[in-house]
């Protein structure tokens, strides 16, 4: 069979093609990203991330764009094709990633591993390799995880609160240098105005989330969803009663944690404990 000719000259990769179409439609309409956000009622930075291919957005956002541009079903069809492409994130995380990019605030609890939003490349590589990834797939996932960190950067970055179990900070990497860099990064991020970091000391004892890593996302309109995760699977929870139960458990645990100032001192003390010239 002869190779199909590419007529349009546009990308044949689904995610990139979707981003290209969004840029073409917006620039053709003469609107800036900020004007588009004001017209449709979403943060304009979301549309910028969609046009760069950093996020796909939700079906609701894409449907609003279809209506706005007068392209009924076109963008949604491209979105579905892009969402079916598994080159960057695994299927079980895709809807969560979409919602994370749209969140107006985030709060989190780490039971054993630092959240992806706070990981350095060296930390992410070791964690993902421990989960069985290797070779090209490992490097792709490390790169994808590093791309997520942009969510917490910039003037429009959403507020992010994280509670780190002491065990998270007591479990080192095999490479001392990489572990030192990771702890330094956590201490630096804790100084950002949009980041609030707590450490939950082991002396706090048992609590309602002692085996669950958890992220809450507050979305436009005030709706909150939760994402729980263990070593084998993750679950997106959108039912309001279940989210409320998790919220109460989180609030009770936060009362047991160190203050942000005490927590940063704790991380700095951990840095002093890391040997500089020997493997951990």
C-alpha positions as a Markdown table, in Angstrom:
| # | Residue | x | y | z |
|---|---|---|---|---|
| 1 | Unk | 0.0 | 0.0 | 0.0 |
| 2 | Unk | 1.5 | 3.4 | -0.9 |
| 3 | Unk | 2.3 | 5.7 | 2.0 |
| 4 | Unk | -0.5 | 8.3 | 2.6 |
| 5 | Unk | 0.5 | 11.8 | 1.6 |
| 6 | Unk | 0.4 | 14.5 | 4.2 |
| 7 | Unk | -1.6 | 17.3 | 2.6 |
| 8 | Unk | -2.1 | 19.8 | 5.4 |
| 9 | Unk | 1.5 | 19.9 | 6.5 |
| 10 | Unk | 0.4 | 19.8 | 10.2 |
| 11 | Unk | 1.5 | 17.4 | 12.8 |
| 12 | Unk | 0.3 | 13.8 | 12.6 |
| 13 | Unk | 0.9 | 13.2 | 16.3 |
| 14 | Unk | -2.5 | 13.5 | 18.0 |
| 15 | Unk | -1.5 | 15.6 | 21.0 |
| 16 | Unk | 0.5 | 18.0 | 19.0 |
| 17 | Unk | -2.1 | 18.3 | 16.3 |
| 18 | Unk | -4.7 | 19.2 | 18.9 |
| 19 | Unk | -2.5 | 21.9 | 20.3 |
| 20 | Unk | -1.8 | 23.3 | 16.8 |
| 21 | Unk | -5.5 | 23.5 | 16.0 |
| 22 | Unk | -6.2 | 25.4 | 19.2 |
| 23 | Unk | -3.4 | 28.0 | 18.3 |
| 24 | Unk | -4.6 | 28.4 | 14.7 |
| 25 | Unk | -8.3 | 28.9 | 15.8 |
| 26 | Unk | -7.4 | 31.5 | 18.5 |
| 27 | Unk | -4.9 | 33.5 | 16.4 |
| 28 | Unk | -7.4 | 33.4 | 13.5 |
| 29 | Unk | -10.1 | 34.9 | 15.8 |
| 30 | Unk | -7.7 | 37.7 | 16.8 |
| 31 | Unk | -8.1 | 37.1 | 20.5 |
| 32 | Unk | -5.3 | 36.9 | 23.0 |
| 33 | Unk | -5.1 | 34.1 | 25.6 |
| 34 | Unk | -6.3 | 36.5 | 28.3 |
| 35 | Unk | -9.3 | 37.7 | 26.2 |
| 36 | Unk | -10.2 | 34.0 | 25.5 |
| 37 | Unk | -10.1 | 33.3 | 29.2 |
| 38 | Unk | -12.3 | 36.2 | 30.1 |
| 39 | Unk | -14.8 | 35.3 | 27.4 |
| 40 | Unk | -15.1 | 31.6 | 28.4 |
| 41 | Unk | -14.7 | 32.0 | 32.2 |
| 42 | Unk | -11.5 | 29.9 | 32.6 |
| 43 | Unk | -8.0 | 31.0 | 33.6 |
| 44 | Unk | -6.2 | 32.1 | 30.5 |
| 45 | Unk | -3.1 | 30.2 | 31.5 |
| 46 | Unk | -5.0 | 26.9 | 31.0 |
| 47 | Unk | -5.5 | 27.8 | 27.3 |
| 48 | Unk | -1.8 | 28.7 | 27.0 |
| 49 | Unk | -0.8 | 25.3 | 28.4 |
| 50 | Unk | -3.2 | 23.5 | 26.0 |
| 51 | Unk | -1.8 | 25.4 | 23.0 |
| 52 | Unk | 1.7 | 24.3 | 24.1 |
| 53 | Unk | 0.6 | 20.7 | 24.4 |
| 54 | Unk | 1.3 | 20.7 | 28.2 |
| 55 | Unk | -2.2 | 19.7 | 29.0 |
| 56 | Unk | -5.3 | 18.6 | 27.1 |
| 57 | Unk | -7.9 | 20.3 | 29.3 |
| 58 | Unk | -11.2 | 18.7 | 30.2 |
| 59 | Unk | -14.0 | 17.7 | 27.8 |
| 60 | Unk | -16.0 | 20.6 | 29.3 |
| 61 | Unk | -13.4 | 23.1 | 28.3 |
| 62 | Unk | -13.0 | 21.6 | 24.8 |
| 63 | Unk | -16.8 | 21.7 | 24.3 |
| 64 | Unk | -16.8 | 25.3 | 25.3 |
| 65 | Unk | -14.1 | 26.0 | 22.7 |
| 66 | Unk | -16.0 | 24.1 | 20.0 |
| 67 | Unk | -19.0 | 26.3 | 20.7 |
| 68 | Unk | -16.9 | 29.5 | 20.8 |
| 69 | Unk | -15.1 | 28.8 | 17.5 |
| 70 | Unk | -18.2 | 27.4 | 15.7 |
| 71 | Unk | -16.5 | 24.1 | 15.2 |
| 72 | Unk | -19.1 | 21.7 | 16.7 |
| 73 | Unk | -17.5 | 18.4 | 17.5 |
| 74 | Unk | -14.2 | 19.0 | 15.7 |
| 75 | Unk | -12.0 | 19.9 | 18.7 |
| 76 | Unk | -13.7 | 17.3 | 20.9 |
| 77 | Unk | -12.9 | 14.7 | 18.3 |
| 78 | Unk | -9.2 | 15.8 | 18.2 |
| 79 | Unk | -9.2 | 15.8 | 22.0 |
| 80 | Unk | -10.4 | 12.2 | 22.1 |
| 81 | Unk | -7.7 | 11.1 | 19.7 |
| 82 | Unk | -5.1 | 13.0 | 21.8 |
| 83 | Unk | -6.4 | 11.5 | 25.0 |
| 84 | Unk | -6.1 | 8.0 | 23.5 |
| 85 | Unk | -2.4 | 8.6 | 22.9 |
| 86 | Unk | -0.3 | 7.0 | 25.7 |
| 87 | Unk | 3.0 | 8.6 | 24.8 |
| 88 | Unk | 3.2 | 10.8 | 28.0 |
| 89 | Unk | 1.0 | 9.6 | 30.8 |
| 90 | Unk | -0.5 | 6.3 | 31.6 |
| 91 | Unk | -4.2 | 5.8 | 31.2 |
| 92 | Unk | -5.1 | 5.6 | 34.9 |
| 93 | Unk | -3.6 | 9.1 | 35.5 |
| 94 | Unk | -5.0 | 10.9 | 32.4 |
| 95 | Unk | -8.2 | 12.4 | 33.8 |
| 96 | Unk | -6.4 | 13.3 | 37.0 |
| 97 | Unk | -3.7 | 15.1 | 35.0 |
| 98 | Unk | -6.4 | 17.0 | 33.2 |
| 99 | Unk | -8.0 | 18.2 | 36.4 |
| 100 | Unk | -4.7 | 19.0 | 38.0 |
| 101 | Unk | -3.9 | 21.4 | 35.3 |
| 102 | Unk | -7.2 | 23.2 | 35.9 |
| 103 | Unk | -7.1 | 23.3 | 39.7 |
| 104 | Unk | -7.3 | 26.6 | 41.4 |
| 105 | Unk | -5.7 | 25.2 | 44.6 |
| 106 | Unk | -4.1 | 21.8 | 45.6 |
| 107 | Unk | -3.4 | 20.2 | 48.9 |
| 108 | Unk | -1.6 | 16.9 | 49.4 |
| 109 | Unk | -0.4 | 14.2 | 51.8 |
| 110 | Unk | 2.7 | 12.1 | 51.1 |
| 111 | Unk | 2.8 | 8.8 | 53.1 |
| 112 | Unk | 6.1 | 7.3 | 51.7 |
| 113 | Unk | 7.2 | 9.2 | 48.5 |
| 114 | Unk | 7.5 | 12.9 | 47.7 |
| 115 | Unk | 4.8 | 14.2 | 45.4 |
| 116 | Unk | 5.7 | 14.5 | 41.7 |
| 117 | Unk | 5.4 | 18.2 | 41.9 |
| 118 | Unk | 8.3 | 18.4 | 44.3 |
| 119 | Unk | 10.6 | 15.7 | 42.8 |
| 120 | Unk | 14.0 | 16.4 | 41.2 |
| 121 | Unk | 14.9 | 14.4 | 38.1 |
| 122 | Unk | 17.2 | 12.1 | 40.1 |
| 123 | Unk | 14.5 | 11.3 | 42.7 |
| 124 | Unk | 11.9 | 10.7 | 40.0 |
| 125 | Unk | 14.2 | 8.4 | 38.1 |
| 126 | Unk | 14.9 | 6.2 | 41.1 |
| 127 | Unk | 11.3 | 6.1 | 42.2 |
| 128 | Unk | 10.0 | 5.2 | 38.7 |
| 129 | Unk | 12.8 | 2.7 | 38.1 |
| 130 | Unk | 11.8 | 1.0 | 41.4 |
| 131 | Unk | 8.3 | 0.7 | 39.9 |
| 132 | Unk | 9.7 | -1.3 | 37.0 |
| 133 | Unk | 10.3 | 1.3 | 34.3 |
| 134 | Unk | 13.5 | 1.3 | 32.3 |
| 135 | Unk | 15.1 | 2.5 | 29.1 |
| 136 | Unk | 13.2 | 4.9 | 26.9 |
| 137 | Unk | 10.0 | 4.6 | 28.8 |
| 138 | Unk | 11.7 | 5.5 | 32.1 |
| 139 | Unk | 13.2 | 8.7 | 30.5 |
| 140 | Unk | 9.9 | 9.6 | 29.0 |
| 141 | Unk | 8.1 | 9.4 | 32.3 |
| 142 | Unk | 10.9 | 11.3 | 34.1 |
| 143 | Unk | 10.6 | 14.1 | 31.5 |
| 144 | Unk | 6.8 | 14.1 | 31.8 |
| 145 | Unk | 7.0 | 14.4 | 35.6 |
| 146 | Unk | 9.4 | 17.3 | 35.4 |
| 147 | Unk | 7.0 | 19.0 | 33.0 |
| 148 | Unk | 4.4 | 18.9 | 35.7 |
| 149 | Unk | 6.5 | 21.1 | 38.1 |
| 150 | Unk | 5.7 | 24.1 | 36.0 |
| 151 | Unk | 2.3 | 24.1 | 37.6 |
| 152 | Unk | 3.8 | 25.6 | 40.8 |
| 153 | Unk | 5.9 | 28.2 | 39.0 |
| 154 | Unk | 5.0 | 31.7 | 37.8 |
| 155 | Unk | 2.7 | 34.5 | 39.1 |
| 156 | Unk | -0.5 | 32.5 | 38.3 |
| 157 | Unk | 0.6 | 29.3 | 40.1 |
| 158 | Unk | -2.1 | 27.9 | 42.3 |
| 159 | Unk | -1.7 | 27.6 | 46.1 |
| 160 | Unk | -0.2 | 24.2 | 47.0 |
| 161 | Unk | -0.2 | 22.7 | 50.5 |
| 162 | Unk | 1.6 | 19.4 | 51.2 |
| 163 | Unk | 2.1 | 17.4 | 54.4 |
| 164 | Unk | 5.1 | 15.1 | 54.3 |
| 165 | Unk | 5.2 | 12.1 | 56.5 |
| 166 | Unk | 8.6 | 12.0 | 58.3 |
| 167 | Unk | 9.2 | 8.6 | 56.6 |
| 168 | Unk | 9.3 | 10.5 | 53.3 |
| 169 | Unk | 12.2 | 12.5 | 54.5 |
| 170 | Unk | 13.9 | 9.5 | 56.2 |
| 171 | Unk | 14.0 | 7.3 | 53.1 |
| 172 | Unk | 17.1 | 8.3 | 51.1 |
| 173 | Unk | 18.1 | 7.7 | 47.5 |
| 174 | Unk | 21.0 | 5.4 | 46.7 |
| 175 | Unk | 23.0 | 8.3 | 45.3 |
| 176 | Unk | 24.0 | 10.7 | 48.1 |
| 177 | Unk | 24.4 | 13.7 | 45.8 |
| 178 | Unk | 20.9 | 13.2 | 44.3 |
| 179 | Unk | 19.4 | 12.8 | 47.7 |
| 180 | Unk | 21.1 | 16.0 | 48.9 |
| 181 | Unk | 19.9 | 17.9 | 45.8 |
| 182 | Unk | 16.3 | 16.6 | 46.5 |
| 183 | Unk | 16.3 | 17.8 | 50.1 |
| 184 | Unk | 17.7 | 21.2 | 49.1 |
| 185 | Unk | 15.0 | 21.5 | 46.5 |
| 186 | Unk | 12.2 | 20.8 | 49.0 |
| 187 | Unk | 13.7 | 23.4 | 51.4 |
| 188 | Unk | 13.8 | 26.0 | 48.5 |
| 189 | Unk | 10.3 | 25.3 | 47.3 |
| 190 | Unk | 9.0 | 25.6 | 50.9 |
| 191 | Unk | 9.9 | 29.3 | 50.7 |
| 192 | Unk | 7.7 | 30.1 | 47.7 |
| 193 | Unk | 4.7 | 32.2 | 48.6 |
| 194 | Unk | 2.2 | 29.8 | 47.0 |
| 195 | Unk | 3.6 | 26.7 | 48.7 |
| 196 | Unk | 2.9 | 25.6 | 52.3 |
| 197 | Unk | 4.9 | 22.6 | 53.6 |
| 198 | Unk | 4.2 | 20.6 | 56.8 |
| 199 | Unk | 6.1 | 17.7 | 58.2 |
| 200 | Unk | 4.1 | 15.1 | 60.1 |
| 201 | Unk | 6.5 | 13.6 | 62.7 |
| 202 | Unk | 6.5 | 10.0 | 63.5 |
| 203 | Unk | 5.7 | 11.0 | 67.1 |
| 204 | Unk | 2.3 | 12.1 | 66.0 |
| 205 | Unk | 1.2 | 8.4 | 66.0 |
| 206 | Unk | -1.6 | 6.8 | 64.1 |
| 207 | Unk | -4.0 | 8.8 | 61.9 |
| 208 | Unk | -6.7 | 8.3 | 59.4 |
| 209 | Unk | -4.5 | 8.4 | 56.3 |
| 210 | Unk | -1.5 | 6.3 | 57.5 |
| 211 | Unk | -1.5 | 4.1 | 54.4 |
| 212 | Unk | -2.8 | 6.5 | 51.7 |
| 213 | Unk | -1.1 | 9.1 | 49.6 |
| 214 | Unk | -3.7 | 11.8 | 48.8 |
| 215 | Unk | -4.2 | 14.9 | 46.6 |
| 216 | Unk | -7.2 | 17.2 | 46.7 |
| 217 | Unk | -7.9 | 19.5 | 43.7 |
| 218 | Unk | -10.2 | 22.5 | 44.1 |
| 219 | Unk | -11.7 | 23.3 | 40.7 |
| 220 | Unk | -13.4 | 26.3 | 39.2 |
| 221 | Unk | -16.9 | 26.7 | 40.8 |
| 222 | Unk | -15.7 | 25.4 | 44.2 |
| 223 | Unk | -16.0 | 21.7 | 43.4 |
| 224 | Unk | -13.3 | 19.5 | 45.0 |
| 225 | Unk | -12.1 | 16.1 | 43.9 |
| 226 | Unk | -9.6 | 13.7 | 45.5 |
| 227 | Unk | -7.0 | 11.3 | 44.2 |
| 228 | Unk | -5.8 | 8.5 | 46.4 |
| 229 | Unk | -2.8 | 6.3 | 45.4 |
| 230 | Unk | -0.8 | 3.3 | 46.6 |
| 231 | Unk | 2.1 | 1.4 | 45.0 |
| 232 | Unk | -0.3 | -0.5 | 42.7 |
| 233 | Unk | -3.1 | 1.8 | 41.6 |
| 234 | Unk | -4.6 | 5.2 | 41.9 |
| 235 | Unk | -8.3 | 6.2 | 42.2 |
| 236 | Unk | -10.0 | 9.5 | 41.3 |
| 237 | Unk | -12.8 | 10.3 | 43.7 |
| 238 | Unk | -15.4 | 12.8 | 42.7 |
| 239 | Unk | -18.4 | 11.8 | 44.8 |
| 240 | Unk | -18.9 | 14.6 | 47.3 |
| 241 | Unk | -19.6 | 12.5 | 50.4 |
| 242 | Unk | -16.4 | 10.5 | 49.9 |
| 243 | Unk | -14.4 | 13.6 | 49.3 |
| 244 | Unk | -15.8 | 15.2 | 52.5 |
| 245 | Unk | -14.8 | 12.1 | 54.6 |
| 246 | Unk | -11.2 | 12.3 | 53.2 |
| 247 | Unk | -11.2 | 16.1 | 53.8 |
| 248 | Unk | -12.0 | 15.6 | 57.5 |
| 249 | Unk | -9.3 | 13.0 | 57.9 |
| 250 | Unk | -6.8 | 15.3 | 56.2 |
| 251 | Unk | -7.8 | 18.3 | 58.5 |
| 252 | Unk | -7.4 | 16.1 | 61.6 |
| 253 | Unk | -4.0 | 15.0 | 60.4 |
| 254 | Unk | -2.9 | 18.5 | 59.6 |
| 255 | Unk | -3.6 | 19.5 | 63.2 |
| 256 | Unk | -0.9 | 16.9 | 64.2 |
| 257 | Unk | 1.7 | 18.2 | 61.8 |
| 258 | Unk | 4.5 | 20.7 | 62.4 |
| 259 | Unk | 4.0 | 24.4 | 61.5 |
| 260 | Unk | 5.5 | 25.5 | 58.1 |
| 261 | Unk | 8.4 | 27.3 | 60.0 |
| 262 | Unk | 9.1 | 24.2 | 62.1 |
| 263 | Unk | 8.8 | 22.0 | 59.1 |
| 264 | Unk | 11.4 | 23.9 | 57.1 |
| 265 | Unk | 13.8 | 23.7 | 60.0 |
| 266 | Unk | 13.1 | 20.0 | 60.1 |
| 267 | Unk | 14.1 | 19.7 | 56.4 |
| 268 | Unk | 17.2 | 21.8 | 56.9 |
| 269 | Unk | 18.2 | 19.6 | 59.9 |
| 270 | Unk | 17.8 | 16.6 | 57.5 |
| 271 | Unk | 20.3 | 18.2 | 55.2 |
| 272 | Unk | 22.8 | 18.4 | 57.9 |
| 273 | Unk | 22.5 | 14.7 | 58.5 |
| 274 | Unk | 23.3 | 13.7 | 54.9 |
| 275 | Unk | 26.9 | 12.5 | 54.6 |
| 276 | Unk | 28.7 | 14.5 | 51.9 |
| 277 | Unk | 31.4 | 12.0 | 51.0 |
| 278 | Unk | 29.9 | 8.5 | 51.4 |
| 279 | Unk | 27.0 | 6.6 | 50.0 |
| 280 | Unk | 23.9 | 6.5 | 52.1 |
